[in-house]
Amino acid sequence: MDFLDKLNPQQRSAVTAPDGPILVIAGPGSGKTRVLTQRIAYLIANEGVRPWQILAVTFTNKAAKEMAERVNTMLNAQATEGIMLGTFHSICARILRRESDHLPVQNNFVIFDSDDQERIVKALIREFNLNEKLYRPASIHASISRAKNELVGAEDYPINTYRDEVIKRVYVDYQKRLISMNAVDFDDILVYTARLLEDVPSVRDKYAERFRHVLVDEFQDTNIAQYALVKQLASHHKNIFCVGDPDQSIYAWRGADYRNIHRFEQDFPTAQTILLEQNYRSHQNILDAATGVIDRARNRKKKRLFSDRGVGERIFFYEARDDYGEASFVVDTIAQLVAAGQFEPRDCAVMYRTNAMSRLIEEAFLQARLPYKLVGAQRFYGRREVKDMIAFMRLVHNPADEASLDRIINVPPRGIGEKTLTTLHMIARQDNITPSEVLLDLARGADSKYYKSFTGRAALPLADFGGMLANWRALAATRTIPELFDRIASDINYKDYVKEDESEESNDRWENVIELHRLADEYSTRTMDEFLENIALIADQDTITDANAPTLLTLHAAKGLEYGAVFIVGLDDGIIPHSRSFDEPEQMEEERRLFYVGITRAKDKLYLLRAIQRGGRGMAEETYPSRFMDDIPESLLVGKTRTGRPISGGPLETKWSQHSSPKAAPVATNKYKAGIRIKHPMWGDGIILDSKMQDGDEIVDVVFESVGIKRLAASLANLTII
């Protein structure tokens, strides 16, 4: 078997391991897919295992296809015919259709997508006469999904609060509704299979005896239901081969439970553990930095990542003056690397913690007239919540903008359906006026000549919306753009609408709104025309998605990928790690793993960046370096510190210093003292809590009546003592 000759000793040990439970802890870039596929080939070609006796499961269709192609290349299609290889959901769906006699649905069941599922939950909430603002369909469905992932049925859903009681009522009827329609959701596919194998011994024995070997990819990403079913499928022969790395478990918010590796060790105490520590991707300095970060994690198996690719360059750490300087540095440096012939544009990647952080980086690429690719999300200005708020601003500025009106007249839902909207347009055309003029007149209520043109059920929300539009237009004449932005968001309860629950996705959407507000802050002394024109010019420039261009993506989306040069931005406490993790030890551990994943995507060059001030020009807040930076040995770093001194005696790259924002003139002495009342151009009146000198600037903590405590740089904040 020639392919065995190309394996390192650890890989070879895993591929040729004897029967029994095996746990392969595979470090990043260590060739885990090679090990998994060659294990399959070895079992068939060397151990006499028949293809149909092998079950191999992974998480994506792409990964399953790649594994199948590799096995076929090593052997041949005929020799591998009959292997059950696919995603958890595809394999479980196959089993369920064959064993439907034991299920509450027939074998021709349909699989409802997320929209179908949420539509059912929404209908049930209405049938129960529940307040949709308090019990949002997406949030209720997320709770049901989490319960299913943990194998908690509807009747067993625990009740600790009234909300739990509501969720249980909806859950029970939701399942009944699915069954009545001969349907399952994505979670049911896993849950039904796990319960089938647990509750029907004859079915479990049939499959457990058939599959002599069960192989699982990305084991650290399995949830409780997935672990339960693979454990049952391996219950007869005990030949279960799991490949994963708890250090790369970053999907807890999707139900993944890295503790399944500990459960595996408890359930299979005789399991052999094999470490894959040789990395084929990165230079040693990058691996040593990653090790410094991950070694501080609690209760983990120690691995020593090593590479034969040489030590490589030190990691460049750069502190920009603000987030604009951070974005400029990234784009300018990529341009220099490409111009010097060190990399192709596609070899470069920019990674960040949340999607909202892409805005300034996208704008920097656009201003430099350089293409880029955005992975895992729409361009910033193409995101739903961003387009919604822009549409509100456009409509206030220009009530004749029917496209904006149609987009947001029922956002958040206020009972204005398509039929009512059609009637609104028809009445406007008949009177040769705009729909907004009809709405503004309807704001007068029953006194409006248009009121009786609509049913009472339709006229009321139209009149309410017309009243809000009238108020916003009046405010626009005297208030700043950010003040108008705040008023609109408050009047429509947009935060509650966007943050349907505390999921990662909902939080990301709200952070996108906050990021748009930061842009609005920059126009507090400028006109709405300028604000909307700037957005339109950026939004209208389509980026080239399939070009040879740098990639912009979140750290979550980066898992499994690799790039020659990686830029990780936002290394400030509160961003990486995210502020949501500060009081949650488990979440903090996942933030650490997320940073580790980002570092290990880099092959040749790694740039770590942060901004001393972040949040918009003129009212930037002081930030602090990520606590994770303390875990990287200083000897591995080169670049610029907060004070501008070189790190570890390394040369300061002065050719890049021009890309940071101009430094404010130093303040020689403290101007502000605790107790002084001040006024801020946006946040209004406040009281100084504390003041200190730092890097030639006065940093003040202020408590504002409107927004609470803020930390500001006095040279930028434009404070007035009152």
XYZ file of C-alpha atoms in Angstrom:
722
model
C 0.000 0.000 0.000
C 2.071 2.866 -1.369
C 0.020 5.598 0.263
C 1.157 4.477 3.736
C 4.731 5.418 2.838
C 3.757 9.094 2.624
C 2.422 9.229 6.188
C 4.346 10.498 9.200
C 4.666 8.121 12.177
C 1.645 9.561 14.033
C -0.564 9.448 10.929
C 0.547 5.917 10.124
C -0.212 4.829 13.686
C -3.769 6.167 13.342
C -4.414 4.693 9.887
C -3.144 1.198 10.808
C -4.435 1.087 14.394
C -5.933 -2.264 15.488
C -9.662 -2.728 16.057
C -11.291 -0.996 18.984
C -12.278 2.545 19.929
C -9.794 5.150 18.692
C -9.685 8.883 19.368
C -7.468 10.899 17.044
C -6.729 14.385 18.386
C -5.724 16.188 15.198
C -4.037 19.560 15.484
C -4.694 22.201 12.810
C -3.059 21.464 9.460
C -2.083 17.963 10.597
C -3.743 16.066 7.748
C -6.846 14.731 9.504
C -8.812 14.281 6.262
C -5.910 12.289 4.841
C -5.900 10.072 7.942
C -9.647 9.512 7.847
C -9.790 8.601 4.155
C -6.681 6.453 4.281
C -8.097 4.631 7.290
C -11.102 3.693 5.145
C -8.849 2.546 2.288
C -6.651 0.586 4.711
C -9.643 -1.231 6.235
C -10.867 -2.307 2.781
C -7.538 -3.134 1.143
C -5.621 -4.550 4.099
C -8.110 -5.719 6.728
C -10.667 -7.312 4.414
C -13.524 -5.114 5.574
C -16.317 -4.954 2.994
C -17.318 -1.433 1.873
C -20.908 -1.797 3.104
C -19.565 -2.559 6.588
C -18.150 0.954 6.866
C -20.026 4.054 8.033
C -18.274 7.421 7.757
C -20.027 10.625 8.817
C -19.036 14.255 8.522
C -20.737 17.667 8.654
C -20.862 19.051 5.126
C -21.677 17.652 1.707
C -18.434 19.166 0.454
C -16.368 17.242 3.016
C -18.251 14.012 2.276
C -17.678 14.417 -1.464
C -13.975 15.115 -0.951
C -13.590 12.037 1.259
C -15.360 9.806 -1.278
C -13.191 11.094 -4.130
C -9.990 10.497 -2.173
C -10.957 6.920 -1.264
C -11.922 6.165 -4.880
C -8.579 7.534 -6.061
C -6.646 5.306 -3.660
C -8.617 2.174 -4.552
C -11.264 2.270 -7.279
C -14.966 2.931 -7.523
C -15.848 -0.770 -7.613
C -13.774 -1.578 -4.536
C -15.490 1.176 -2.535
C -19.070 0.647 -3.725
C -21.496 0.431 -0.826
C -19.696 2.599 1.731
C -22.241 4.631 3.681
C -20.462 7.973 3.625
C -22.221 11.296 4.071
C -23.427 13.963 6.450
C -25.203 13.143 9.694
C -28.490 14.367 8.258
C -28.265 12.511 4.936
C -27.368 9.192 6.568
C -30.033 9.524 9.263
C -32.690 10.423 6.666
C -31.807 7.232 4.774
C -32.193 5.144 7.908
C -35.496 6.788 8.847
C -37.083 6.134 5.448
C -36.133 2.486 5.729
C -37.436 2.176 9.288
C -40.513 4.379 9.052
C -42.735 1.640 10.533
C -41.307 2.647 13.906
C -41.893 6.367 13.398
C -44.890 8.686 13.812
C -44.445 9.711 10.148
C -44.551 7.715 6.896
C -41.497 6.992 4.763
C -42.441 9.697 2.243
C -42.117 12.387 4.919
C -41.086 15.851 3.811
C -38.284 17.846 5.411
C -39.314 21.370 6.374
C -36.706 24.107 5.993
C -36.163 26.901 8.518
C -38.809 29.153 6.944
C -41.406 26.376 7.108
C -40.544 25.680 10.731
C -40.757 29.309 11.792
C -44.043 29.750 9.934
C -45.621 26.947 12.005
C -44.322 28.414 15.261
C -45.649 31.832 14.276
C -49.091 30.395 13.539
C -49.172 28.646 16.924
C -48.174 31.820 18.765
C -51.097 33.599 17.129
C -53.485 30.736 17.914
C -52.463 30.927 21.568
C -53.088 34.714 21.486
C -49.529 35.373 22.613
C -47.741 38.681 22.162
C -45.360 38.219 19.209
C -43.087 40.948 20.543
C -42.583 39.028 23.787
C -42.583 35.577 22.209
C -40.872 35.971 18.885
C -41.212 32.963 16.562
C -37.468 32.804 15.837
C -36.620 32.845 19.548
C -39.216 30.215 20.463
C -38.086 27.975 17.618
C -34.439 28.365 18.693
C -35.376 27.123 22.173
C -37.185 24.131 20.674
C -34.184 23.376 18.469
C -31.791 23.505 21.430
C -34.009 21.100 23.341
C -34.052 18.656 20.435
C -30.267 18.805 20.082
C -30.081 17.764 23.735
C -32.668 14.978 23.157
C -35.289 16.706 25.321
C -38.766 15.910 23.982
C -41.780 18.198 24.024
C -43.473 16.450 26.952
C -40.236 16.489 28.952
C -39.359 20.154 28.367
C -38.387 21.549 31.802
C -40.414 24.445 33.200
C -38.662 26.948 35.449
C -40.312 30.157 34.248
C -43.535 31.234 32.598
C -41.621 31.574 29.330
C -40.607 27.923 29.627
C -44.280 27.046 30.027
C -45.100 28.936 26.816
C -42.246 27.238 24.948
C -43.460 23.819 26.093
C -47.031 24.514 24.909
C -45.759 25.617 21.507
C -43.264 22.716 21.342
C -45.989 20.128 22.018
C -48.318 21.513 19.346
C -45.438 22.156 16.945
C -44.573 18.453 16.984
C -48.221 17.486 16.539
C -48.485 19.871 13.600
C -45.383 18.401 11.926
C -46.638 14.852 12.336
C -50.088 15.754 10.976
C -48.376 17.068 7.839
C -46.105 13.991 7.573
C -43.115 16.267 8.022
C -39.897 16.465 10.023
C -37.521 19.335 10.678
C -33.721 19.151 10.539
C -33.430 18.400 14.254
C -36.039 15.623 14.044
C -33.861 13.773 11.543
C -31.201 13.364 14.237
C -33.559 12.964 17.186
C -35.774 10.318 15.555
C -32.709 8.300 14.566
C -31.110 8.524 18.011
C -34.349 7.494 19.717
C -34.994 4.742 17.193
C -31.614 3.176 17.929
C -32.129 3.613 21.678
C -35.715 2.356 21.921
C -35.924 -0.387 19.267
C -33.217 -3.017 19.934
C -33.925 -4.915 16.717
C -33.222 -1.843 14.603
C -30.143 -0.919 16.624
C -28.742 -4.439 16.334
C -29.329 -4.541 12.573
C -27.250 -1.450 11.921
C -24.733 -1.924 14.735
C -23.943 -5.444 13.467
C -23.755 -4.276 9.850
C -21.285 -1.466 10.485
C -18.043 -3.086 11.612
C -16.379 0.320 11.592
C -17.857 3.737 12.371
C -15.724 6.774 11.521
C -16.606 10.326 12.584
C -15.035 13.531 11.237
C -14.918 16.855 13.167
C -15.954 15.016 16.307
C -15.602 18.141 18.478
C -18.518 19.696 16.563
C -21.063 16.968 17.383
C -24.050 17.731 19.585
C -25.587 15.383 22.148
C -28.020 13.813 19.660
C -25.233 13.120 17.157
C -23.019 11.579 19.801
C -25.862 9.380 21.060
C -26.554 7.952 17.620
C -22.928 7.169 16.678
C -22.468 5.569 20.088
C -25.447 3.288 19.367
C -24.225 2.462 15.859
C -20.835 1.399 17.266
C -22.343 -0.556 20.165
C -21.806 -4.048 18.685
C -18.259 -4.066 17.265
C -16.915 -1.122 19.339
C -14.808 -0.069 16.345
C -15.405 3.662 16.492
C -12.776 5.981 15.004
C -13.280 9.645 15.917
C -11.123 12.454 14.551
C -11.312 15.924 16.063
C -9.663 18.607 18.127
C -11.329 20.122 21.208
C -9.062 23.151 20.730
C -11.051 23.932 17.560
C -14.510 23.593 19.071
C -16.043 27.006 18.295
C -19.698 26.251 17.534
C -21.353 25.962 20.954
C -23.939 28.513 19.808
C -24.977 25.982 17.129
C -25.346 23.159 19.649
C -21.862 21.625 19.347
C -20.584 20.178 22.618
C -16.817 19.685 22.856
C -17.436 17.664 26.043
C -18.440 14.772 23.785
C -14.726 13.978 23.625
C -14.771 13.496 27.413
C -17.968 11.439 27.115
C -16.253 9.272 24.519
C -13.381 8.571 26.902
C -15.825 7.645 29.666
C -18.015 5.444 27.451
C -15.022 3.751 25.793
C -12.420 3.517 28.597
C -10.165 1.219 26.530
C -9.928 3.755 23.697
C -6.514 4.426 22.195
C -5.716 8.145 21.873
C -3.403 9.246 19.065
C -2.116 12.805 18.724
C -1.429 14.316 15.301
C 1.010 17.111 16.088
C 2.976 17.660 12.883
C 1.591 20.658 11.056
C 1.989 20.874 7.275
C 0.554 24.374 6.944
C 2.372 26.942 9.067
C 5.846 28.100 10.015
C 6.952 27.285 13.557
C 6.659 30.851 14.888
C 2.967 30.869 14.006
C 2.452 27.495 15.702
C 4.319 28.651 18.813
C 2.085 31.722 19.032
C -1.014 29.526 18.704
C 0.318 27.169 21.371
C 0.947 30.083 23.735
C -2.707 31.079 23.414
C -4.296 27.633 23.663
C -2.048 26.320 26.448
C -3.862 28.671 28.825
C -7.147 26.859 28.167
C -8.522 24.750 30.998
C -8.762 20.949 31.062
C -7.257 20.290 27.655
C -4.981 17.640 26.231
C -1.576 19.179 25.631
C -0.229 18.974 22.093
C 3.118 20.185 20.791
C 2.539 21.457 17.281
C 5.651 21.302 15.142
C 6.476 22.045 11.529
C 9.211 21.121 9.067
C 8.607 24.383 7.171
C 11.143 26.301 9.232
C 10.873 29.012 11.874
C 9.527 31.656 9.513
C 9.057 35.347 10.151
C 7.994 36.816 13.452
C 4.380 37.869 13.853
C 3.710 41.527 13.109
C 1.705 43.269 15.816
C 0.330 46.702 14.926
C -1.588 49.181 17.062
C -3.340 51.698 14.855
C -4.401 55.033 16.254
C -8.029 54.232 15.417
C -10.108 51.700 13.499
C -9.701 53.667 10.267
C -5.933 53.368 10.587
C -6.373 49.656 11.269
C -8.344 49.162 8.033
C -5.913 51.295 6.020
C -2.943 49.347 7.296
C -4.542 46.065 6.218
C -5.332 47.221 2.688
C -2.031 49.028 2.137
C -0.004 46.101 3.449
C -1.822 43.612 1.218
C -1.166 45.915 -1.732
C 2.545 45.994 -0.839
C 2.761 42.209 -0.445
C 1.139 41.692 -3.841
C 3.231 44.393 -5.546
C 6.396 42.797 -4.164
C 5.370 39.452 -5.653
C 5.246 37.721 -2.260
C 1.613 36.677 -2.597
C -1.287 36.563 -5.004
C -4.272 38.599 -3.754
C -6.230 35.364 -3.172
C -3.509 34.242 -0.734
C -4.447 37.023 1.723
C -7.293 36.983 4.243
C -8.686 39.478 6.765
C -10.460 37.946 9.772
C -12.652 39.601 12.393
C -14.904 38.594 15.290
C -18.250 39.904 14.002
C -19.676 40.696 10.581
C -20.180 44.354 11.513
C -16.415 44.830 11.555
C -16.224 44.326 7.801
C -17.616 47.809 7.064
C -14.448 49.873 7.491
C -12.325 47.215 5.818
C -14.709 47.031 2.848
C -14.652 50.807 2.532
C -10.835 50.856 2.658
C -10.701 48.332 -0.204
C -13.226 50.321 -2.208
C -11.382 53.600 -1.676
C -8.170 51.915 -2.825
C -10.081 50.575 -5.866
C -9.086 47.032 -4.968
C -11.454 44.052 -5.264
C -12.207 41.749 -2.341
C -14.287 38.667 -1.560
C -16.659 38.446 1.384
C -17.271 34.984 2.850
C -20.234 33.902 4.931
C -22.145 37.186 4.834
C -23.465 39.840 2.542
C -21.529 43.019 1.988
C -22.127 45.319 4.942
C -24.531 47.597 3.077
C -26.378 44.599 1.680
C -27.374 43.196 5.062
C -31.068 43.246 5.855
C -30.910 45.293 9.037
C -28.534 47.823 7.476
C -30.758 48.232 4.418
C -33.794 48.612 6.692
C -32.343 51.518 8.662
C -31.022 53.199 5.519
C -34.500 52.878 3.978
C -36.061 54.617 6.999
C -33.557 57.480 6.699
C -34.101 57.749 2.940
C -37.876 57.850 3.369
C -37.706 60.617 5.975
C -35.407 62.602 3.695
C -37.471 61.916 0.572
C -41.067 60.760 1.206
C -41.486 60.160 -2.536
C -39.049 57.207 -2.290
C -41.568 54.416 -2.828
C -38.921 51.682 -2.888
C -37.885 52.553 0.657
C -41.493 52.869 1.773
C -42.421 49.451 0.416
C -39.402 47.925 2.140
C -40.056 49.171 5.662
C -43.763 50.004 5.944
C -44.258 46.670 7.718
C -40.887 46.537 9.481
C -41.178 45.536 12.238
C -44.510 43.799 11.447
C -47.400 46.131 12.177
C -50.218 44.389 10.318
C -49.759 46.054 6.917
C -49.970 43.278 4.344
C -49.542 43.156 0.576
C -53.242 43.812 -0.066
C -53.220 46.956 2.071
C -50.017 48.170 0.418
C -51.531 47.651 -3.033
C -54.590 49.672 -1.985
C -52.324 52.444 -0.658
C -50.516 52.735 -3.991
C -53.763 52.655 -5.951
C -55.317 55.486 -3.902
C -52.147 57.568 -4.262
C -52.175 57.155 -8.057
C -55.844 58.091 -8.251
C -55.140 61.404 -6.466
C -51.847 61.927 -8.287
C -49.867 62.059 -5.040
C -47.264 59.824 -3.412
C -48.169 56.989 -1.007
C -46.288 58.859 1.721
C -48.594 61.847 1.287
C -51.563 59.530 1.827
C -49.882 58.211 4.996
C -49.149 61.690 6.298
C -52.797 62.605 5.796
C -53.933 59.378 7.466
C -52.002 60.510 10.535
C -55.020 62.772 11.210
C -57.041 59.633 11.892
C -60.752 59.601 11.106
C -60.509 63.206 9.894
C -58.485 62.051 6.908
C -60.428 61.780 3.660
C -58.538 58.521 3.000
C -59.397 56.831 6.288
C -62.561 55.109 5.041
C -60.774 53.845 1.937
C -59.251 51.147 4.155
C -60.740 48.619 6.527
C -60.534 49.605 10.176
C -57.954 46.884 10.698
C -55.733 48.357 7.971
C -56.376 52.079 8.549
C -55.093 52.110 12.150
C -51.515 50.826 11.523
C -51.276 53.011 8.392
C -52.290 56.065 10.425
C -49.779 55.156 13.162
C -47.003 54.828 10.620
C -48.027 58.114 9.004
C -47.854 59.781 12.413
C -44.328 58.475 13.043
C -43.224 59.600 9.583
C -44.599 63.082 10.236
C -42.740 63.275 13.558
C -39.478 62.079 12.000
C -39.708 64.644 9.213
C -40.222 67.397 11.765
C -37.252 66.167 13.802
C -35.037 65.960 10.707
C -35.260 69.729 10.337
C -33.651 70.424 13.714
C -31.828 67.300 14.889
C -28.546 65.713 13.837
C -28.418 62.563 11.729
C -27.429 60.300 14.660
C -30.203 61.801 16.806
C -32.753 61.072 14.076
C -31.305 57.564 13.717
C -31.766 56.959 17.455
C -35.341 58.284 17.406
C -36.386 56.055 14.503
C -34.814 52.947 16.069
C -36.510 53.744 19.387
C -39.961 54.493 17.927
C -40.115 51.197 16.036
C -38.440 49.136 18.802
C -35.929 48.012 16.196
C -33.512 46.543 18.726
C -36.174 44.136 20.015
C -37.051 43.246 16.434
C -33.461 42.555 15.390
C -32.438 40.819 18.611
C -35.081 38.127 18.441
C -33.093 36.126 20.986
C -29.586 36.044 22.439
C -28.232 33.938 19.606
C -24.941 34.761 17.907
C -26.815 35.643 14.717
C -29.195 38.075 16.457
C -26.352 39.758 18.315
C -24.415 40.104 15.055
C -27.412 41.770 13.393
C -27.705 44.319 16.187
C -23.956 44.999 16.025
C -24.422 45.790 12.334
C -26.999 48.423 13.320
C -24.574 49.851 15.888
C -21.856 49.962 13.223
C -24.170 51.911 10.897
C -24.855 54.284 13.790
C -21.102 54.868 14.095
C -21.070 55.982 10.491
C -24.013 58.292 11.230
C -22.015 59.766 14.122
C -19.464 61.033 11.616
C -22.191 63.054 9.907
C -23.462 64.762 13.055
C -22.420 68.149 11.623
C -23.135 67.341 7.989
C -26.231 66.996 5.835
C -28.482 64.041 5.162
C -27.678 64.431 1.466
C -23.993 63.815 2.196
C -24.757 60.846 4.447
C -27.039 59.097 1.951
C -24.829 59.921 -1.021
C -21.805 58.390 0.684
C -23.732 55.210 1.413
C -25.169 55.028 -2.100
C -21.768 55.375 -3.754
C -20.331 52.590 -1.615
C -23.382 50.360 -1.878
C -23.501 50.659 -5.672
C -19.965 49.359 -6.182
C -20.231 45.626 -6.600
C -17.184 43.699 -5.505
C -15.787 40.907 -7.651
C -16.589 37.715 -5.782
C -14.840 35.237 -8.089
C -11.742 37.305 -8.762
C -8.188 36.800 -7.607
C -8.866 38.950 -4.543
C -8.257 38.991 -0.777
C -10.896 37.309 1.378
C -12.796 38.981 4.216
C -14.437 36.622 6.701
C -15.307 36.045 10.350
C -13.126 33.856 12.524
C -15.993 31.355 12.730
C -16.132 31.098 8.939
C -12.345 30.631 8.717
C -12.284 27.153 10.228
C -10.906 24.602 7.783
C -9.356 27.245 5.501
C -5.771 28.416 5.045
C -4.047 31.472 3.577
C -0.493 32.634 2.940
C -0.969 35.902 4.830
C -3.592 36.345 7.542
C -4.638 39.649 9.158
C -6.653 39.331 12.394
C -8.182 42.690 13.303
C -9.965 43.901 16.421
C -7.633 42.458 19.049
C -9.215 44.627 21.739
C -10.761 43.344 24.946
C -14.493 43.301 24.345
C -14.064 42.273 20.713
C -11.623 39.358 20.984
C -12.617 38.054 23.458
C -16.152 39.342 22.983
C -17.658 41.256 25.896
C -20.480 38.695 26.099
C -17.952 36.162 27.369
C -16.600 38.227 30.276
C -18.905 36.698 32.892
C -19.226 33.282 31.258
C -16.164 31.025 31.745
C -17.291 28.521 29.099
C -17.828 31.285 26.546
C -14.432 32.775 27.391
C -12.854 29.385 26.706
C -14.570 29.283 23.318
C -13.328 32.805 22.524
C -9.790 31.574 23.229
C -10.309 28.623 20.895
C -11.671 30.975 18.242
C -8.521 33.109 18.337
C -6.437 29.924 18.157
C -8.328 28.826 15.041
C -7.663 32.207 13.424
C -3.928 32.109 14.142
C -3.568 28.600 12.733
C -5.093 29.581 9.377
C -1.843 31.416 8.503
C 0.804 29.636 6.471
C 3.595 32.201 6.060
C 2.712 35.624 7.504
C 0.499 36.599 10.416
C -0.530 40.162 11.285
C -2.311 40.906 14.570
C -3.975 44.318 14.741
C -5.885 46.481 17.153
C -7.007 50.097 17.402
C -6.180 52.311 20.375
C -9.464 54.154 19.822
C -12.507 52.672 18.167
C -16.038 53.733 17.382
C -15.913 56.640 14.959
C -13.940 59.831 14.488
C -14.662 62.648 16.900
C -16.082 60.457 19.655
C -13.847 57.401 19.723
C -13.605 55.416 22.929
C -10.370 54.191 24.446
C -9.807 50.451 24.052
C -7.547 47.981 25.791
C -5.465 45.227 24.177
C -6.945 41.753 24.092
C -6.001 39.744 27.152
C -5.065 36.928 24.766
C -2.136 38.965 23.458
C -0.443 38.475 26.845
C -0.265 34.738 26.097
C 1.853 35.101 22.956
C 5.584 35.036 23.804
C 6.993 38.509 23.210
C 9.990 37.031 21.391
C 7.649 35.959 18.584
C 6.373 39.483 17.931
C 7.694 42.407 15.969
C 5.991 45.705 15.200
C 4.595 48.738 16.913
C 3.312 49.048 20.476
C 0.933 51.619 21.916
C 3.818 53.987 22.608
C 5.431 53.462 19.219
C 8.439 51.602 20.635
C 9.561 48.458 18.799
C 8.579 45.120 20.349
C 11.424 42.885 21.574
C 14.022 45.197 20.087
C 12.820 44.428 16.595
C 13.000 47.090 13.889
C 10.018 49.381 13.632
C 8.515 49.217 10.147
C 8.376 52.972 9.620
C 7.224 52.656 6.018
C 3.826 51.665 7.417
C 3.618 54.300 10.123
C 2.050 56.696 7.645
C -1.116 54.609 7.586
C -2.134 55.351 11.155
C -4.317 58.347 11.813
C -2.542 61.615 12.770
C -1.774 61.711 16.455
C -3.632 64.340 18.441
C -1.613 67.072 20.087
C -0.703 65.999 23.610
C -2.534 67.485 26.558
C 0.063 68.619 29.061
C -2.089 68.599 32.195
C -5.436 67.322 33.314
C -8.168 69.700 32.190
C -11.035 67.672 33.659
C -11.521 66.552 37.252
C -14.023 64.258 38.945
C -17.356 65.993 39.536
C -17.088 68.527 36.695
C -20.252 68.735 34.574
C -19.692 68.635 30.825
C -21.704 68.568 27.620
C -21.057 66.237 24.669
C -22.288 67.135 21.138
C -24.173 63.846 20.812
C -24.785 62.400 24.276
C -25.635 65.644 26.040
C -24.964 66.396 29.719
C -22.630 64.264 31.796
C -20.411 64.235 34.882
C -16.680 63.424 34.932
C -15.997 60.343 37.063
C -12.252 60.051 36.542
C -9.418 61.530 34.490
C -5.890 60.310 33.750
C -3.042 61.090 31.358
C -2.146 58.348 28.893
C 0.148 58.520 25.864
C 0.046 62.324 25.874
C -3.760 62.492 25.943
C -6.273 62.940 28.738
C -8.586 59.940 29.090
C -11.837 60.682 30.917
C -14.598 58.455 32.280
C -17.947 60.222 31.972
C -21.429 59.191 33.083
C -24.057 60.533 30.679
C -27.750 60.750 31.429
C -28.528 59.373 27.980
C -26.104 56.468 27.485
C -24.421 55.725 30.819
C -20.648 55.532 31.307
C -18.274 56.220 28.405
C -14.467 56.377 28.269
C -13.287 59.132 25.934
C -10.112 60.734 24.679
C -10.387 64.411 25.575
C -8.590 65.533 22.410
C -11.289 63.941 20.243
C -14.441 64.124 22.334
C -15.199 67.839 21.915
C -16.418 68.237 25.502
C -17.680 71.542 26.878
C -17.459 72.322 30.609
C -20.785 73.677 31.949
